[in-house]
Coordinates of C-alpha atoms and ligand atoms in Angstrom, one line a residue:
X1 CA 0.1 0.3 0.4
X2 CA 1.0 3.4 -1.0
X3 CA 0.8 5.3 2.3
X4 CA 1.7 8.4 0.8
X5 CA -0.9 8.3 -1.9
X6 CA -2.7 11.7 -2.3
X7 CA -6.3 12.0 -4.8
X8 CA -4.4 14.0 -7.7
X9 CA -5.8 17.5 -8.8
X10 CA -7.1 15.9 -12.2
X11 CA -8.7 13.4 -10.0
X12 CA -10.0 15.5 -7.3
X13 CA -11.9 17.6 -10.6
X14 CA -13.5 14.0 -11.8
X15 CA -15.0 14.0 -8.1
X16 CA -15.9 17.9 -8.5
X17 CA -17.5 17.1 -11.8
X18 CA -20.7 14.6 -10.6
X19 CA -21.1 16.7 -7.4
X20 CA -21.6 20.2 -9.9
X21 CA -23.9 18.2 -11.4
X22 CA -26.0 16.4 -8.8
X23 CA -26.0 20.3 -7.0
X24 CA -27.7 21.5 -9.7
X25 CA -30.2 19.2 -9.7
X26 CA -31.3 19.4 -6.5
X27 CA -31.3 23.2 -7.2
X28 CA -33.8 22.8 -9.8
X29 CA -35.7 19.8 -9.0
X30 CA -36.0 21.4 -5.5
X31 CA -38.3 24.5 -6.8
X32 CA -40.9 22.2 -7.3
X33 CA -41.4 20.2 -4.4
X34 CA -42.7 23.2 -2.1
X35 CA -44.3 24.4 -5.2
X36 CA -46.2 20.8 -4.1
X37 CA -46.7 21.5 -0.8
X38 CA -47.8 25.2 -1.1
X39 CA -50.5 23.5 -3.0
X40 CA -51.5 21.7 -0.6
X41 CA -51.9 24.6 2.0
X42 CA -53.7 26.3 -0.9
X43 CA -51.7 28.4 -2.5
X44 CA -51.2 27.0 -6.0
X45 CA -48.6 28.8 -7.7
X46 CA -48.9 26.6 -10.7
X47 CA -51.1 28.6 -13.1
X48 CA -48.2 31.7 -12.8
X49 CA -45.7 29.2 -14.2
X50 CA -48.3 28.1 -16.9
X51 CA -46.3 28.9 -20.1
X52 CA -43.2 27.4 -18.7
X53 CA -44.3 24.0 -16.6
X54 CA -48.0 23.1 -17.7
X55 CA -49.2 21.5 -14.7
X56 CA -48.8 20.2 -11.1
X57 CA -48.0 16.6 -12.2
X58 CA -45.0 18.3 -14.6
X59 CA -43.9 19.9 -11.3
X60 CA -43.5 16.8 -9.8
X61 CA -42.4 14.5 -12.4
X62 CA -39.5 17.1 -12.3
X63 CA -38.8 16.8 -8.5
X64 CA -38.9 13.3 -8.5
X65 CA -36.4 12.5 -10.9
X66 CA -33.8 15.6 -10.3
X67 CA -33.5 14.4 -6.3
X68 CA -34.1 11.2 -6.4
X69 CA -32.6 10.0 -9.6
X70 CA -30.0 12.8 -10.5
X71 CA -29.0 14.2 -7.2
X72 CA -28.7 10.9 -5.8
X73 CA -27.2 9.1 -8.4
X74 CA -24.3 11.9 -9.5
X75 CA -23.3 12.8 -5.7
X76 CA -22.9 8.9 -5.0
X77 CA -21.1 7.8 -8.1
X78 CA -18.6 10.8 -7.2
X79 CA -18.3 10.5 -3.5
X80 CA -17.6 6.2 -4.6
X81 CA -14.9 7.2 -6.9
X82 CA -13.4 9.2 -4.0
X83 CA -13.6 6.9 -1.6
X84 CA -12.3 4.4 -3.3
X85 CA -9.4 6.1 -4.3
X86 CA -9.3 7.2 -0.6
X87 CA -9.5 4.0 1.0
X88 CA -7.5 2.1 -1.3
X89 CA -4.2 4.4 -1.4
X90 CA -4.3 4.1 -5.3
X91 CA -5.7 5.7 -8.5
X92 CA -8.4 4.7 -10.8
X93 CA -6.8 1.3 -12.9
X94 CA -8.5 2.9 -16.0
X95 CA -9.5 6.4 -15.1
X96 CA -10.8 6.2 -19.1
X97 CA -13.4 3.9 -18.4
X98 CA -15.1 6.3 -15.2
X99 CA -14.2 9.1 -17.4
X100 CA -17.0 7.5 -20.2
X101 CA -19.1 6.3 -17.6
X102 CA -19.5 9.4 -16.7
X103 CA -20.3 11.1 -20.0
X104 CA -22.6 8.5 -20.5
X105 CA -24.3 9.7 -17.6
X106 CA -24.5 13.4 -18.5
X107 CA -25.8 12.5 -22.1
X108 CA -28.8 10.9 -20.8
X109 CA -29.5 13.2 -18.1
X110 CA -29.5 16.2 -21.0
X111 CA -31.9 13.5 -23.0
X112 CA -34.0 12.8 -20.6
X113 CA -34.1 16.8 -19.4
X114 CA -35.5 17.9 -23.3
X115 CA -38.7 15.5 -23.3
X116 CA -39.3 15.9 -18.7
X117 CA -38.9 20.0 -19.8
X118 CA -41.3 20.0 -22.7
X119 CA -43.7 18.5 -20.6
X120 CA -43.5 15.1 -22.9
X121 CA -42.4 12.3 -20.3
X122 CA -45.1 14.0 -17.6
X123 CA -45.1 10.6 -15.8
X124 CA -43.7 10.6 -12.3
X125 CA -40.7 9.3 -10.7
X126 CA -41.7 5.7 -11.0
X127 CA -42.9 5.7 -14.4
X128 CA -45.7 3.7 -14.4
X129 CA -47.0 2.4 -17.5
X130 CA -50.0 2.9 -19.2
X131 CA -48.6 6.4 -18.7
X132 CA -45.8 6.8 -21.2
X133 CA -43.6 9.7 -22.0
X134 CA -41.6 10.1 -25.1
X135 CA -38.6 7.6 -26.0
X136 CA -36.0 10.2 -25.3
X137 CA -37.1 9.3 -21.6
X138 CA -36.3 6.1 -21.5
X139 CA -33.5 5.9 -23.4
X140 CA -32.0 8.8 -21.1
X141 CA -33.0 7.6 -18.2
X142 CA -31.2 4.0 -19.9
X143 CA -28.3 5.8 -21.0
X144 CA -27.9 7.3 -16.9
X145 CA -28.1 3.9 -15.9
X146 CA -24.9 1.8 -18.1
X147 CA -23.4 5.2 -17.1
X148 CA -23.3 4.3 -13.7
X149 CA -22.5 0.6 -14.4
X150 CA -19.4 1.8 -16.6
X151 CA -17.7 4.5 -13.8
X152 CA -18.9 0.9 -11.6
X153 CA -16.2 -1.4 -13.9
X154 CA -14.0 0.9 -13.9
X155 CA -14.2 0.6 -9.8
X156 CA -14.3 -3.0 -9.6
X157 CA -11.1 -3.2 -11.2
X158 CA -9.8 -0.5 -9.0
X159 CA -10.1 -3.0 -6.4
X160 CA -9.0 -6.0 -8.0
X161 CA -6.2 -4.6 -8.9
X162 CA -5.7 -4.1 -4.9
X163 CA -6.8 -7.2 -3.7
X164 CA -3.9 -8.9 -6.2
X165 CA -1.3 -7.2 -4.6
X166 CA -3.3 -7.2 -1.1
X167 CA -3.4 -10.6 -0.9
X168 CA -4.9 -11.6 2.9
X169 CA -5.7 -8.3 3.7
X170 CA -9.1 -6.6 5.6
X171 CA -10.1 -4.0 2.6
X172 CA -10.1 -0.6 4.5
X173 CA -13.8 -0.1 5.4
X174 CA -14.7 3.0 3.3
X175 CA -13.4 1.1 0.0
X176 CA -15.6 -2.1 1.2
X177 CA -18.8 -0.4 1.6
X178 CA -18.3 1.1 -1.4
X179 CA -17.7 -2.2 -3.6
X180 CA -20.9 -3.6 -2.1
X181 CA -22.7 -0.4 -3.1
X182 CA -21.5 -0.8 -6.7
X183 CA -21.7 -4.5 -7.1
X184 CA -25.7 -4.1 -5.7
X185 CA -26.3 -1.7 -8.3
X186 CA -25.6 -3.6 -11.2
X187 CA -27.3 -6.8 -9.9
X188 CA -30.1 -5.0 -9.0
X189 CA -30.6 -2.1 -11.8
X190 CA -31.6 -5.8 -14.4
X191 CA -34.6 -4.9 -13.4
X192 CA -35.1 -1.5 -14.6
X193 CA -32.7 -2.3 -17.7
X194 CA -35.5 -4.9 -18.1
X195 CA -38.2 -3.4 -18.7
X196 CA -37.4 -0.5 -20.2
X197 CA -35.1 -2.4 -22.9
X198 CA -37.4 -4.8 -23.4
X199 CA -41.0 -3.4 -22.8
X200 CA -40.7 0.5 -22.8
X201 CA -38.8 1.7 -25.0
X202 CA -40.1 -0.4 -28.3
X203 CA -44.0 0.4 -26.8
X204 CA -42.8 4.2 -27.2
X205 CA -40.6 3.7 -30.5
X206 CA -44.1 2.4 -31.9
X207 CA -42.4 -0.9 -32.3
X208 CA -44.9 -2.8 -29.9
X209 CA -48.5 -1.8 -29.5
X210 CA -49.6 -1.7 -25.8
X211 CA -47.8 -2.9 -22.8
X212 CA -48.3 -5.0 -19.5
X213 CA -48.3 -2.7 -16.7
X214 CA -48.5 -5.5 -14.9
X215 CA -45.1 -7.2 -15.0
X216 CA -43.6 -3.5 -16.2
X217 CA -44.0 -3.3 -12.0
X218 CA -42.4 -5.9 -11.2
X219 CA -39.6 -5.2 -13.3
X220 CA -39.1 -1.8 -12.0
X221 CA -40.1 -2.5 -8.3
X222 CA -36.8 -5.3 -8.3
X223 CA -34.8 -2.5 -9.1
X224 CA -37.0 0.3 -7.0
X225 CA -36.6 -1.6 -3.5
X226 CA -32.5 -1.9 -3.8
X227 CA -32.4 1.8 -5.6
X228 CA -32.9 3.2 -1.8
X229 CA -30.0 0.7 -0.4
X230 CA -28.1 1.9 -2.8
X231 CA -29.1 5.9 -2.0
X232 CA -28.2 5.0 1.8
X233 CA -25.4 3.2 1.7
X234 CA -23.0 6.0 1.2
X235 CA -24.5 8.0 3.7
X236 CA -24.0 4.4 5.8
X237 CA -20.1 5.1 4.8
X238 CA -19.7 8.0 5.9
X239 CA -21.5 7.5 9.4
X240 CA -19.2 3.5 10.1
X241 CA -16.1 5.3 8.3
X242 CA -15.7 8.8 8.4
X243 CA -18.1 10.4 11.3
X244 CA -16.5 8.8 14.6
X245 CA -13.2 10.5 13.1
X246 CA -15.5 13.6 12.6
X247 CA -17.0 13.4 16.0
X248 CA -13.9 12.8 17.9
X249 CA -13.9 8.8 18.7
X250 CA -13.8 5.4 17.0
X251 CA -15.8 2.7 15.0
X252 CA -16.9 0.3 18.0
X253 CA -17.2 -3.1 15.6
X254 CA -15.3 -3.3 12.6
X255 CA -17.1 -6.8 12.3
X256 CA -20.5 -5.5 12.0
X257 CA -20.0 -2.7 10.4
X258 CA -19.3 -5.6 7.7
X259 CA -22.0 -7.8 8.4
X260 CA -24.6 -5.1 8.0
X261 CA -23.2 -4.5 4.0
X262 CA -22.7 -8.1 3.7
X263 CA -27.0 -8.1 4.9
X264 CA -27.6 -5.7 2.5
X265 CA -26.2 -6.7 -0.4
X266 CA -28.2 -10.5 0.1
X267 CA -31.4 -8.6 1.4
X268 CA -31.4 -5.5 -1.0
X269 CA -33.4 -6.7 -4.1
X270 CA -36.0 -9.9 -3.1
X271 CA -37.8 -8.2 -1.5
X272 CA -39.7 -5.6 -3.8
X273 CA -43.2 -7.1 -3.7
X274 CA -43.7 -5.0 0.0
X275 CA -44.0 -2.2 -2.8
X276 CA -47.1 -4.7 -4.7
X277 CA -48.9 -5.4 -2.0
X278 CA -51.9 -3.9 -4.0
X279 CA -51.0 -6.1 -7.0
X280 CA -53.9 -8.0 -8.2
X281 CA -51.3 -10.2 -10.3
X282 CA -49.1 -10.9 -7.2
X283 CA -49.8 -13.9 -5.6
X284 CA -50.1 -13.9 -1.8
X285 CA -47.9 -16.2 -1.0
X286 CA -45.1 -14.5 -2.6
X287 CA -46.3 -10.9 -0.8
X288 CA -45.8 -12.9 2.0
X289 CA -42.6 -13.9 1.4
X290 CA -41.2 -10.6 0.6
X291 CA -42.8 -8.9 4.2
X292 CA -40.8 -11.6 5.8
X293 CA -37.9 -10.6 3.9
X294 CA -38.2 -7.1 4.3
X295 CA -38.1 -7.5 8.0
X296 CA -35.2 -9.2 7.6
X297 CA -33.6 -6.0 5.9
X298 CA -34.5 -4.1 8.5
X299 CA -31.8 -5.5 10.9
X300 CA -28.7 -4.3 8.8
X301 CA -30.4 -1.1 9.4
X302 CA -31.1 -1.6 13.5
X303 CA -27.4 -2.6 13.6
X304 CA -25.8 0.8 12.6
X305 CA -28.3 2.1 14.6
X306 CA -26.3 0.4 17.8
X307 CA -23.0 0.6 15.8
X308 CA -23.0 4.1 14.6
X309 CA -24.2 5.4 18.4
X310 CA -21.9 3.4 19.9
X311 CA -19.0 4.9 18.0
X312 CA -20.2 8.6 18.6
X313 CA -20.9 7.8 22.5
X314 CA -17.6 6.7 22.5
X315 CA -16.5 10.0 21.2
X316 CA -18.9 12.6 23.4
X317 CA -17.4 10.5 26.5
X318 CA -13.5 11.1 25.2
X319 CA -15.1 14.7 24.9
X320 CA -15.7 14.8 28.5
X321 CA -19.4 13.7 28.4
X322 CA -21.3 11.7 31.3
X323 CA -24.1 10.6 31.9
X324 CA -26.9 8.7 29.7
X325 CA -27.4 10.7 27.3
X326 CA -24.5 14.0 28.6
X327 CA -22.0 12.8 25.8
X328 CA -24.8 13.4 22.6
X329 CA -24.0 17.3 24.1
X330 CA -20.3 17.1 24.1
X331 CA -20.2 15.9 20.4
X332 CA -19.1 18.4 17.7
X333 CA -22.5 20.0 17.3
X334 CA -20.6 23.0 15.8
X335 CA -18.9 21.6 13.0
X336 CA -21.6 21.5 10.5
X337 CA -20.5 17.8 8.7
X338 CA -21.0 16.7 11.8
X339 CA -24.9 18.5 13.2
X340 CA -26.4 17.9 9.4
X341 CA -25.0 13.6 9.8
X342 CA -26.6 13.1 13.4
X343 CA -29.5 15.0 12.7
X344 CA -29.6 13.2 9.3
X345 CA -29.8 10.1 11.0
X346 CA -32.1 11.6 14.4
X347 CA -34.6 11.5 11.4
X348 CA -33.6 8.1 9.6
X349 CA -35.0 6.5 13.7
X350 CA -38.5 8.1 12.4
X351 CA -37.7 7.0 8.7
X352 CA -37.7 4.0 9.9
X353 CA -40.7 3.0 12.2
X354 CA -43.0 4.3 9.4
X355 CA -40.7 1.8 6.6
X356 CA -41.7 -1.4 9.4
X357 CA -45.0 0.5 9.4
X358 CA -45.5 0.5 5.5
X359 CA -43.2 -3.4 5.3
X360 CA -46.9 -4.9 6.9
X361 CA -48.7 -6.5 4.8
X362 CA -51.7 -5.3 6.5
X363 CA -51.5 -1.9 7.4
X364 CA -50.3 -1.3 4.7
X365 CA -53.5 -1.9 2.9
X366 CA -54.3 1.5 4.7
X367 CA -51.2 4.0 4.3
X368 CA -50.2 2.4 0.6
X369 CA -50.6 5.5 -2.0
X370 CA -51.8 7.8 0.6
X371 CA -49.5 11.3 1.7
X372 CA -47.9 8.2 4.3
X373 CA -45.5 7.3 2.1
X374 CA -44.4 10.3 0.7
X375 CA -44.0 11.6 4.7
X376 CA -41.9 8.2 4.8
X377 CA -39.3 8.8 2.0
X378 CA -38.6 12.7 2.5
X379 CA -37.4 11.2 6.3
X380 CA -35.3 8.7 4.3
X381 CA -33.5 9.9 0.9
X382 CA -34.5 12.9 1.8
X383 CA -33.5 13.3 5.0
X384 CA -31.0 10.2 6.3
X385 CA -29.7 10.3 2.4
X386 CA -29.3 14.4 1.6
X387 CA -28.8 15.8 4.9
X388 CA -26.0 13.7 5.3
X389 CA -24.7 14.2 1.5
X390 CA -25.0 18.1 2.4
X391 CA -22.8 16.7 5.3
X392 CA -20.2 15.5 3.6
X393 CA -20.3 18.2 0.8
X394 CA -19.4 20.7 3.8
X395 CA -15.9 19.0 4.4
X396 CA -15.8 17.8 0.6
X397 CA -15.9 20.4 -1.4
X398 CA -13.5 22.8 1.0
X399 CA -11.3 19.1 -0.1
X400 CA -11.8 19.2 -3.8
X401 CA -11.2 23.3 -3.5
X402 CA -8.8 23.9 -1.3
X403 CA -10.8 26.9 -0.7
X404 CA -12.1 27.8 2.8
X405 CA -16.1 26.7 3.9
X406 CA -17.6 29.2 3.2
X407 CA -19.4 31.0 7.0
X408 CA -19.1 27.3 8.5
X409 CA -22.0 28.6 11.0
X410 CA -24.5 29.1 8.1
X411 CA -23.9 25.8 7.2
X412 CA -25.1 24.6 10.9
X413 CA -28.2 27.0 11.4
X414 CA -28.7 24.9 7.4
X415 CA -28.7 21.2 9.0
X416 CA -31.1 22.5 11.5
X417 CA -33.8 24.1 9.2
X418 CA -33.8 21.1 6.9
X419 CA -34.4 19.3 10.3
X420 CA -36.9 21.4 11.3
X421 CA -38.7 22.0 8.5
X422 CA -38.4 18.3 7.7
X423 CA -40.4 17.7 11.1
X424 CA -43.0 19.5 11.0
X425 CA -43.5 18.7 7.4
X426 CA -43.0 14.6 7.7
X427 CA -44.9 14.6 10.2
X428 CA -47.7 16.4 8.6
X429 CA -47.9 14.2 5.5
X430 CA -48.1 10.8 7.5
X431 CA -50.8 12.5 10.0
X432 CA -52.3 13.3 6.8
X433 CA -52.0 9.6 5.6
X434 CA -53.7 8.3 7.9
X435 CA -56.6 10.4 7.6
X436 CA -57.0 9.9 4.6
X437 CA -55.6 11.9 1.8
X438 CA -53.8 10.6 -0.9
X439 CA -50.6 10.8 -2.3
X440 CA -49.7 12.2 -6.0
X441 CA -52.6 14.7 -6.0
X442 CA -52.7 18.1 -6.0
X443 CA -55.1 18.5 -3.2
X444 CA -55.8 21.7 -2.8
X445 CA -57.5 21.7 -6.6
X446 CA -59.7 18.6 -5.0
X447 CA -63.7 18.6 -3.6
X448 CA -63.8 16.8 -1.2
X449 CA -60.6 17.5 1.2
X450 CA -62.4 17.7 4.9
X451 CA -61.6 20.3 7.1
X452 CA -59.6 18.0 9.5
X453 CA -57.2 18.5 7.0
X454 CA -56.7 21.5 6.6
X455 CA -54.5 21.9 10.0
X456 CA -52.2 19.6 8.7
X457 CA -51.7 20.8 4.7
X458 CA -51.6 23.7 6.2
X459 CA -48.4 22.1 8.4
X460 CA -47.1 20.6 4.9
X461 CA -47.1 24.3 3.2
X462 CA -45.0 25.2 6.3
X463 CA -42.8 23.0 6.4
X464 CA -41.9 23.2 2.5
X465 CA -41.4 26.4 3.0
X466 CA -38.6 25.9 5.7
X467 CA -37.2 23.7 4.0
X468 CA -37.3 25.9 0.5
X469 CA -34.6 27.8 2.5
X470 CA -32.7 25.4 3.6
X471 CA -32.1 23.9 0.2
X472 CA -31.0 27.0 -1.4
X473 CA -29.1 27.8 1.8
X474 CA -27.2 24.5 1.0
X475 CA -27.1 25.5 -2.8
X476 CA -25.4 29.0 -1.6
X477 CA -22.8 28.1 0.7
X478 CA -21.0 25.6 -1.8
X479 CA -21.4 27.6 -4.4
X480 CA -20.0 30.5 -2.3
X481 CA -17.0 28.1 -1.2
X482 CA -16.5 26.8 -4.9
X483 CA -16.0 30.9 -6.1
X484 CA -15.1 32.4 -3.4
X485 CA -10.9 33.6 -3.0
X486 CA -10.1 32.7 0.2
X487 CA -7.7 29.8 0.2
X488 CA -8.5 27.3 2.7
X489 CA -5.3 28.1 5.4
X490 CA -5.0 24.5 7.0
X491 CA -5.5 21.5 4.5
X492 CA -8.8 19.2 4.7
X493 CA -8.2 15.7 4.8
X494 CA -10.9 13.5 4.7
X495 CA -12.6 12.0 7.1
X496 CA -11.1 8.3 7.9
X497 CA -12.2 6.4 11.1
X498 CA -9.8 4.0 13.5
X499 CA -11.4 1.1 14.2
X500 CA -11.7 0.1 18.2
X501 CA -10.7 -3.3 17.0
X502 CA -7.6 -3.5 14.4
X503 CA -9.5 -5.0 11.0
X504 CA -7.0 -7.4 10.6
X505 CA -9.2 -9.5 13.3
X506 CA -12.5 -9.3 11.8
X507 CA -12.6 -12.8 10.6
X508 CA -11.9 -13.6 7.2
X509 CA -15.3 -14.8 6.2
X510 CA -16.5 -10.6 6.7
X511 CA -14.3 -9.7 4.2
X512 CA -14.6 -12.8 1.1
X513 CA -17.2 -12.2 -2.1
X514 CA -17.9 -15.6 -3.0
X515 CA -19.9 -17.3 -0.7
X516 CA -22.2 -13.3 -0.2
X517 CA -22.7 -13.6 -3.9
X518 CA -24.4 -17.2 -4.1
X519 CA -25.9 -16.0 -1.4
X520 CA -27.5 -12.6 -3.1
X521 CA -28.1 -14.8 -5.6
X522 CA -29.4 -17.5 -4.9
X523 CA -32.4 -15.8 -2.6
X524 CA -33.0 -13.7 -5.6
X525 CA -33.9 -16.7 -8.0
X526 CA -36.0 -17.9 -4.8
X527 CA -37.7 -15.2 -4.1
X528 CA -38.6 -13.8 -7.5
X529 CA -38.0 -16.3 -9.8
X530 CA -40.8 -18.2 -10.1
X531 CA -42.9 -15.2 -10.2
X532 CA -40.7 -13.8 -12.7
X533 CA -41.9 -17.0 -15.3
X534 CA -45.2 -17.1 -14.5
X535 CA -45.8 -13.4 -15.2
X536 CA -43.6 -13.3 -18.6
X537 CA -45.2 -16.4 -19.7
X538 CA -48.9 -14.8 -18.8
X539 CA -47.6 -11.9 -20.7
X540 CA -50.7 -9.3 -21.9
X541 CA -49.4 -6.1 -24.3
X542 CA -52.4 -5.2 -24.5
X543 CA -52.9 -2.3 -22.5
X544 CA -52.5 0.8 -25.5
X545 CA -50.6 3.8 -22.9
X546 CA -51.3 7.2 -23.2
X547 CA -50.6 10.6 -21.1
X548 CA -53.0 11.9 -18.6
X549 CA -51.1 15.4 -18.0
Ligands
HAS601 FE1 -38.8 2.4 2.3 C1 -41.4 3.7 0.7 C2 -40.3 0.0 3.8 C3 -36.5 2.4 4.3 C4 -37.3 5.3 0.8 N1 -39.5 4.0 0.7 C5 -40.4 3.7 -0.1 C6 -40.4 5.0 -1.4 C7 -39.3 5.2 -1.1 C8 -38.7 4.6 0.0 C9 -38.9 6.8 -1.7 O1 -42.5 -1.8 3.0 C10 -41.7 5.4 -2.1 C11 -41.7 4.4 -3.3 C12 -42.8 5.1 -4.7 O2 -42.4 6.4 -5.0 O3 -43.6 4.1 -4.2 N2 -38.6 1.2 3.6 C13 -38.9 0.3 4.3 C14 -38.2 -0.3 5.7 C15 -37.0 -0.4 5.0 C16 -37.1 1.9 4.6 C17 -38.8 -1.1 5.9 N3 -37.0 3.6 2.3 C18 -36.5 3.4 2.9 C19 -35.0 3.7 2.4 C20 -35.1 4.8 2.1 C21 -37.0 4.2 1.4 C22 -33.6 3.8 3.9 C23 -34.8 5.9 0.9 C24 -33.3 5.7 0.7 N4 -40.2 1.8 2.1 C25 -41.1 0.8 2.9 C26 -42.1 -0.3 2.1 C27 -42.8 1.1 1.0 C28 -41.6 2.0 1.1 C29 -43.1 -1.1 2.8 C30 -43.9 0.5 0.4 C31 -45.0 1.9 0.6 C32 -46.5 2.1 -0.1 O4 -47.0 1.4 0.2 O5 -46.2 2.0 -1.4 C33 -36.5 0.3 6.4 O6 -35.0 0.2 5.5 C34 -36.1 1.2 7.2 C35 -34.5 0.5 8.9 C36 -34.6 1.6 9.6 C37 -34.0 2.1 10.3 C38 -33.8 3.1 11.2 C39 -32.1 2.8 12.0 C40 -31.1 4.4 12.3 C41 -30.7 4.9 12.1 C42 -30.4 5.9 12.7 C43 -28.7 6.1 13.7 C44 -28.7 7.6 14.3 C45 -27.6 8.0 13.9 C46 -27.8 9.5 14.6 C47 -26.2 7.5 13.3 C48 -34.3 1.0 11.3 C49 -29.7 3.9 11.2 C50 -27.7 9.5 16.4 C51 -28.1 10.9 16.7 C52 -27.0 11.2 17.5 C53 -27.9 12.5 18.3 C54 -26.4 10.2 19.0
CU602 CU1 -39.1 -0.8 -0.7

């Protein structure tokens, strides 16, 4: 291992390009979220945007695609490149492969954006058929996924090169987490790739007349569920392998961290039917099997809560904290990167609770397709993930640019604003969902809204307004840091947490791919194989499709 290794300026710029696209996507996509929240509270601004944006649904689609798909994918790919290089202390093995992958993603993004902006792809971020988009939308999404695969191959090749030279050595934890995220993505995106290439793209091009919404949904959720862990695992890489160092402590257990990552690899994919409990074409038995596996994938997050909080406790006590909870106060809350990630973790406790509620087959029937579900995913992808990524950016952008972070105190305030806005917003969404408010509906226009929803809908609007301020504060801090003329006085280091026990003592089976890969593939075949055979042999391409908005 090259102990002196430093990521070079060209590599830093390469990572930085990913972040630039990610933050731009977040900035544009986040305009529409609050517009929806205001609409719920009775202030519909969409008519004023008419020449540019045609409907609430065009805004909703832009919000979902840009925030949930583009911000995440670009941030994650950039971040994974960085942690692969930094952890393994070596440059990318075939940098051209990663560069080509990145540009394929960018071309895909532009190809997707054009029909989205022209209202030719108002199909929401799940693009369920029979809603039909312009073919360019599907082609663009395919290119984004293919580009992320190509970058993934570049990272896998880099890891294999390292492994060859370092047999028997434990993979540095951050690179280990990155490799699992990459492999999880390569396997799980096969569902969406099959859906688009064999069904949606030929259908939108007019090569086949109809489509089969049931089979398309099954392919979609084959990818759609593991997608949420593709978003989450990079945040976990930071919580396990970086945050303890930033907080002034050590990682409580290297073995538990690795076990959690392996469990995600094995358990993320074979449970997509928990998004399809109401689908008539999926038999009850399979829904129960996927429900049970969902309870299983809850476990590595519980492991994470335990291990990360124990590491933070170690940090808090080292800093003089005492008593049951006194150590929480002594954590470095003034460091914006730490504050953001702690608050992201707190919000995720609540997101985990709503997740396990979703997972219950019978309770799901009460909350499915209600505002509860966006309440849930704003605590997960928009908090655990997004607020952590914001926290990561607070050291990453100074690291990449060599500049001082612009107004760190404002960055701390930004994290709290996000936290408070999200608490108000997501609590109101959960409650109003339980009262029966549907999701994906401009409730301000709905004639059936009962009086008892109105207070909660107002809170949705207030939460949305706070989140709007918080997200733009983040964008401003990022921009001001990038364009600042103030060079950092101290060199920013990539935080790398030490484990309490030497990772070399972690059992070897926790750093060996073959058994886990075999288990992953076997479980996918068991949980999906029979249903895929039935649904594919009964394929009925008879839904003509169309556009609603
Ligand atoms: Fe989910 C729907 C079940 C996690 C995202 N989910 C969604 C949708 C999205 C989404 C986007 O079973 C909607 C899709 C659509 O448009 O239709 N979800 C779960 C379960 C979990 C879960 C069981 N979801 C996530 C994550 C997401 C995400 C993570 C994004 C990143 N979800 C469902 C189900 C549905 C669903 C059903 C379908 C609903 C329907 O009917 O449509 C679990 O993985 C959650 C486990 C989490 C925990 C929490 C652990 C807490 C930790 C915090 C540590 C604290 C720290 C801070 C570090 C067990 C790790 C300490 C701080 C101090 C101050 C000390
Ligand atoms: Cu899911």
